[in-house]
């Protein structure tokens, strides 16, 4: 497929690099106004341009990774040049209905919510589309399955997906930062501490994904009666470990919904 990414910032570049590195037979173009910032992508065989319409007629999928306030301007620029295109949008808060209205009946709106781990083939990309766009939706799902997981979800959960998968990256990293800091306090230099913390999180996630069990079942396997793990967990929970995370996620969702 030919994928045309408009908005070569944090997310657009991550997806472009992920496609170039982890999928086969796909060609990627990325655009942004200050194109010098993404020139280095050419080393990966990615085409870069400051012209949003650069070869856009040849694209199979146009991916929007711009800020919400940039959407109308970009669409006004590209719509006269395209027809019968899949337009996948990662723009937070922009509903399929609104996007479909903006792009007209000749193009096909798909909503995606990847995260920046797409760059390493490890994004959790939630995808949603209307029933009559299933054929196009499946093409986008197949693309993002090459960059991690790509569950199709109900559109009403898209804001929740933004918080859990996109903001969730920051939440997980903050956990790792705290774990690393604690590692320094108990004797490691920061690099060793970070390497141990990151691999431990990766291992825990791998176990969960492979065994498909409730986390508490795995926690039970490392929790010896009267041991250090239960002592640590109890102390963390007494300081609101789980509840602060849950409250943070709910607060992020309120923010996105404008409540
Ligand atoms: N970051 C994430 O983890 C993440 C995850 C999921 C969804 N999202 C959503 O993805 C969108 C982008 O987020 P981001 O974090 O990647 O933002 P960002 O880093 O600011 O990237 C946006 C890019 O769009 C470019 N741009 C602005 N106007 C443009 C135009 N007229 N034509 C072409 N490119 C233009 C900007 O570059 P120039 O100024 O050089 O043009 C910028 O590099 C947002 O809607 C966000 O909510 C982000």
Coordinates of C-alpha atoms and ligand atoms in Angstrom, one line a residue:
X1 CA 0.0 0.0 0.0
X2 CA 1.0 3.6 -0.4
X3 CA 0.5 5.5 2.9
X4 CA 0.4 9.3 2.9
X5 CA 0.9 10.7 6.4
X6 CA 0.0 14.4 6.9
X7 CA 1.6 15.8 10.0
X8 CA 5.1 14.5 10.6
X9 CA 5.3 15.3 14.3
X10 CA 5.6 12.9 17.2
X11 CA 2.9 10.5 16.1
X12 CA 3.2 10.8 12.4
X13 CA 6.9 10.1 12.4
X14 CA 6.5 7.1 14.8
X15 CA 3.9 5.5 12.5
X16 CA 6.0 6.2 9.4
X17 CA 9.1 4.7 10.9
X18 CA 7.1 1.7 12.2
X19 CA 5.6 1.0 8.7
X20 CA 9.1 1.3 7.1
X21 CA 10.7 -1.0 9.6
X22 CA 8.0 -3.5 10.5
X23 CA 5.8 -4.0 7.5
X24 CA 6.6 -5.2 4.0
X25 CA 5.5 -3.9 0.6
X26 CA 4.3 -0.5 1.9
X27 CA 5.5 2.9 0.7
X28 CA 5.3 5.9 3.0
X29 CA 5.2 9.6 2.4
X30 CA 5.2 12.1 5.3
X31 CA 4.5 15.8 5.1
X32 CA 4.9 18.7 7.4
X33 CA 5.6 22.4 6.8
X34 CA 9.1 22.5 8.3
X35 CA 10.3 19.5 6.3
X36 CA 14.0 19.8 7.4
X37 CA 12.9 18.3 10.7
X38 CA 12.0 15.0 9.0
X39 CA 14.7 14.8 6.3
X40 CA 16.4 12.0 8.2
X41 CA 13.5 9.7 7.4
X42 CA 14.7 9.5 3.9
X43 CA 17.4 7.1 5.1
X44 CA 14.6 4.6 5.8
X45 CA 13.2 5.0 2.3
X46 CA 10.4 7.3 3.5
X47 CA 9.5 10.1 1.1
X48 CA 9.3 13.5 2.9
X49 CA 7.7 16.7 1.6
X50 CA 6.3 20.0 2.7
X51 CA 3.6 19.7 0.0
X52 CA 0.5 17.9 1.4
X53 CA -0.6 17.0 -2.1
X54 CA 2.8 15.4 -3.1
X55 CA 1.7 12.3 -5.1
X56 CA -1.4 12.1 -3.0
X57 CA -3.5 10.8 -5.9
X58 CA -1.4 7.6 -5.7
X59 CA -2.1 7.0 -2.0
X60 CA -4.2 4.1 -0.8
X61 CA -4.5 5.5 2.7
X62 CA -4.2 9.1 3.9
X63 CA -3.4 9.3 7.6
X64 CA -4.0 12.5 9.5
X65 CA -1.7 13.1 12.4
X66 CA -2.2 16.8 12.9
X67 CA -3.7 18.8 15.7
X68 CA -7.5 19.2 15.7
X69 CA -7.3 22.9 14.8
X70 CA -5.2 22.1 11.7
X71 CA -7.8 19.7 10.2
X72 CA -10.0 22.1 8.2
X73 CA -7.0 23.9 6.7
X74 CA -5.4 20.6 5.6
X75 CA -8.6 19.1 4.2
X76 CA -9.4 22.3 2.2
X77 CA -5.9 21.9 0.7
X78 CA -6.1 18.2 -0.2
X79 CA -9.8 17.4 -0.9
X80 CA -9.9 19.1 -4.4
X81 CA -7.1 16.7 -5.4
X82 CA -8.5 13.4 -4.2
X83 CA -11.5 11.1 -4.5
X84 CA -12.3 7.5 -3.3
X85 CA -9.6 7.6 -0.7
X86 CA -9.4 6.0 2.8
X87 CA -8.8 8.9 5.2
X88 CA -7.7 7.5 8.6
X89 CA -7.6 10.1 11.3
X90 CA -5.7 9.9 14.6
X91 CA -6.9 13.4 15.5
X92 CA -8.2 13.2 19.0
X93 CA -11.8 14.2 19.6
X94 CA -12.7 14.2 15.9
X95 CA -15.7 11.8 15.5
X96 CA -16.2 9.7 12.4
X97 CA -19.4 11.4 11.6
X98 CA -17.8 14.8 11.6
X99 CA -14.8 13.6 9.6
X100 CA -17.1 11.9 7.1
X101 CA -19.1 15.1 6.7
X102 CA -15.9 17.1 6.2
X103 CA -14.4 14.7 3.5
X104 CA -17.7 14.1 1.7
X105 CA -19.3 10.8 0.4
X106 CA -16.6 10.1 -2.1
X107 CA -14.0 9.4 0.6
X108 CA -14.0 6.9 3.5
X109 CA -13.5 8.0 7.1
X110 CA -11.7 5.6 9.5
X111 CA -10.7 6.6 13.0
X112 CA -7.5 5.3 14.5
X113 CA -5.8 5.8 17.9
X114 CA -2.2 4.6 17.8
X115 CA 0.6 5.5 20.2
X116 CA 4.2 6.4 19.7
X117 CA 5.4 2.8 20.3
X118 CA 4.3 2.3 16.7
X119 CA 7.9 3.2 15.9
X120 CA 9.0 -0.1 17.6
X121 CA 6.1 -2.2 16.2
X122 CA 4.5 -2.1 19.7
X123 CA 1.5 0.3 19.4
X124 CA -1.9 -0.6 20.9
X125 CA -3.9 1.0 18.0
X126 CA -7.7 1.1 18.6
X127 CA -9.6 1.5 15.4
X128 CA -13.3 2.3 14.6
X129 CA -15.3 2.7 11.4
X130 CA -19.0 2.7 10.3
X131 CA -20.5 -0.6 9.1
X132 CA -20.6 0.6 5.5
X133 CA -16.9 1.3 5.5
X134 CA -15.9 -2.2 6.8
X135 CA -13.9 -3.1 3.6
X136 CA -11.7 0.0 4.0
X137 CA -11.6 -0.4 7.8
X138 CA -10.1 -3.9 7.4
X139 CA -7.3 -2.5 5.2
X140 CA -6.4 0.0 7.9
X141 CA -6.6 -2.7 10.6
X142 CA -4.2 -5.0 8.6
X143 CA -1.8 -2.1 8.3
X144 CA -1.8 -1.3 12.0
X145 CA -1.6 -5.0 13.0
X146 CA 1.9 -4.8 11.5
X147 CA 2.7 -2.1 14.1
X148 CA 1.5 -4.0 17.2
X149 CA -2.1 -4.8 18.1
X150 CA -5.1 -3.2 16.4
X151 CA -8.4 -4.0 18.1
X152 CA -11.6 -2.7 16.4
X153 CA -13.7 -0.9 19.1
X154 CA -17.0 0.9 19.4
X155 CA -16.6 4.6 18.6
X156 CA -18.1 5.6 21.9
X157 CA -14.9 4.1 23.6
X158 CA -12.5 6.1 21.4
X159 CA -11.9 8.8 24.0
X160 CA -11.3 6.1 26.6
X161 CA -8.8 4.4 24.1
X162 CA -7.0 7.7 23.7
X163 CA -6.5 7.9 27.5
X164 CA -5.6 4.2 28.0
X165 CA -3.4 3.7 24.9
X166 CA -2.0 7.1 24.0
X167 CA -1.8 8.9 27.4
X168 CA -1.2 5.4 28.9
X169 CA 2.3 5.4 27.3
X170 CA 3.1 8.4 29.6
X171 CA 1.5 6.8 32.6
X172 CA 3.5 3.6 32.1
X173 CA 6.7 5.6 31.7
X174 CA 6.0 7.6 34.9
X175 CA 5.7 4.2 36.7
X176 CA 9.1 3.2 35.3
X177 CA 10.7 6.5 36.2
X178 CA 9.5 6.0 39.8
X179 CA 10.8 2.5 39.8
X180 CA 14.1 3.6 38.5
X181 CA 14.4 6.3 41.1
X182 CA 13.7 3.8 43.8
X183 CA 16.4 1.6 42.3
X184 CA 18.9 4.4 42.7
X185 CA 17.9 4.7 46.4
X186 CA 18.5 1.0 47.0
X187 CA 21.9 1.0 45.3
X188 CA 21.9 1.0 41.5
X189 CA 23.2 3.6 39.1
X190 CA 20.4 5.1 37.0
X191 CA 21.1 3.2 33.8
X192 CA 21.2 -0.2 35.5
X193 CA 18.2 0.7 37.5
X194 CA 16.3 1.8 34.3
X195 CA 17.4 -1.3 32.4
X196 CA 16.1 -3.6 35.1
X197 CA 12.8 -1.7 35.6
X198 CA 12.1 -1.6 31.8
X199 CA 12.9 -5.3 31.2
X200 CA 10.8 -6.2 34.3
X201 CA 7.8 -4.3 32.9
X202 CA 8.3 -5.8 29.5
X203 CA 8.5 -9.3 31.0
X204 CA 5.3 -8.7 33.1
X205 CA 3.5 -7.4 30.0
X206 CA 4.7 -10.4 27.9
X207 CA 3.4 -12.9 30.6
X208 CA 0.0 -11.2 30.7
X209 CA -0.3 -11.1 26.9
X210 CA 0.8 -14.7 26.4
X211 CA -1.1 -16.2 29.3
X212 CA -4.3 -14.1 29.0
X213 CA -5.0 -14.2 32.7
X214 CA -6.0 -11.7 35.3
X215 CA -2.9 -9.9 36.6
X216 CA -3.6 -11.0 40.2
X217 CA -3.0 -14.6 39.2
X218 CA 0.5 -13.7 38.1
X219 CA 1.0 -11.5 41.2
X220 CA 0.1 -14.5 43.4
X221 CA 3.0 -16.4 41.8
X222 CA 5.6 -13.9 43.1
X223 CA 4.0 -13.2 46.4
X224 CA 5.4 -15.4 49.2
X225 CA 3.6 -15.3 52.5
X226 CA 5.4 -12.9 54.8
X227 CA 7.7 -12.0 52.0
X228 CA 9.1 -8.8 50.6
X229 CA 6.7 -8.5 47.6
X230 CA 3.5 -8.5 49.7
X231 CA 5.2 -6.0 52.1
X232 CA 6.0 -3.7 49.2
X233 CA 2.5 -4.1 47.6
X234 CA 0.7 -3.4 50.9
X235 CA 2.8 -0.3 51.5
X236 CA 2.2 1.0 48.0
X237 CA -1.5 0.4 48.2
X238 CA -1.7 2.1 51.6
X239 CA -0.4 5.2 49.8
X240 CA -3.0 4.9 47.0
X241 CA -1.0 3.2 44.3
X242 CA -3.9 1.7 42.3
X243 CA -6.5 4.3 43.3
X244 CA -4.2 7.2 42.1
X245 CA -3.7 5.5 38.8
X246 CA -7.4 4.9 38.3
X247 CA -8.2 8.5 39.4
X248 CA -5.6 9.8 37.0
X249 CA -7.0 7.8 34.0
X250 CA -10.6 9.0 34.9
X251 CA -9.4 12.6 35.2
X252 CA -7.7 12.4 31.8
X253 CA -10.9 11.1 30.3
X254 CA -12.9 14.0 31.8
X255 CA -10.4 16.4 30.3
X256 CA -10.7 14.9 26.9
X257 CA -14.5 15.0 27.1
X258 CA -14.3 18.6 28.2
X259 CA -16.2 18.0 31.5
Ligands
LIG1 N1 1.5 12.1 20.3 C1 0.8 11.0 20.6 O1 1.2 10.1 21.3 C2 -0.6 10.8 20.0 C3 -1.3 9.6 20.1 C4 -2.5 9.5 19.6 C5 -3.1 10.5 18.9 N2 -2.4 11.7 18.8 C6 -3.1 12.8 18.0 O2 -2.3 13.0 16.8 C7 -2.3 14.3 16.5 C8 -0.8 14.8 16.4 O3 -0.2 14.7 17.6 P1 1.4 14.9 17.8 O4 1.6 14.7 19.2 O5 2.1 14.1 16.8 O6 1.5 16.4 17.5 P2 2.8 17.2 16.9 O7 4.0 16.6 17.3 O8 2.6 18.6 17.1 O9 2.6 16.9 15.3 C9 1.8 17.6 14.4 C10 2.5 17.9 13.2 O10 1.7 18.4 12.2 C11 2.4 19.3 11.4 N3 1.5 20.2 10.7 C12 0.9 21.3 11.2 N4 0.2 21.9 10.3 C13 0.4 21.2 9.1 C14 -0.1 21.4 7.8 N5 -0.9 22.4 7.5 N6 0.3 20.5 6.9 C15 1.1 19.5 7.2 N7 1.6 19.3 8.5 C16 1.2 20.1 9.4 C17 3.4 20.0 12.3 O11 4.6 20.3 11.7 P3 4.8 21.7 11.0 O12 4.5 22.8 12.0 O13 6.3 21.6 10.6 O14 3.9 21.7 9.8 C18 3.6 18.9 13.4 O15 4.9 18.2 13.1 C19 -3.1 15.1 17.5 O16 -4.4 15.3 17.0 C20 -3.1 14.2 18.7 O17 -4.2 14.3 19.5 C21 -1.2 11.9 19.3

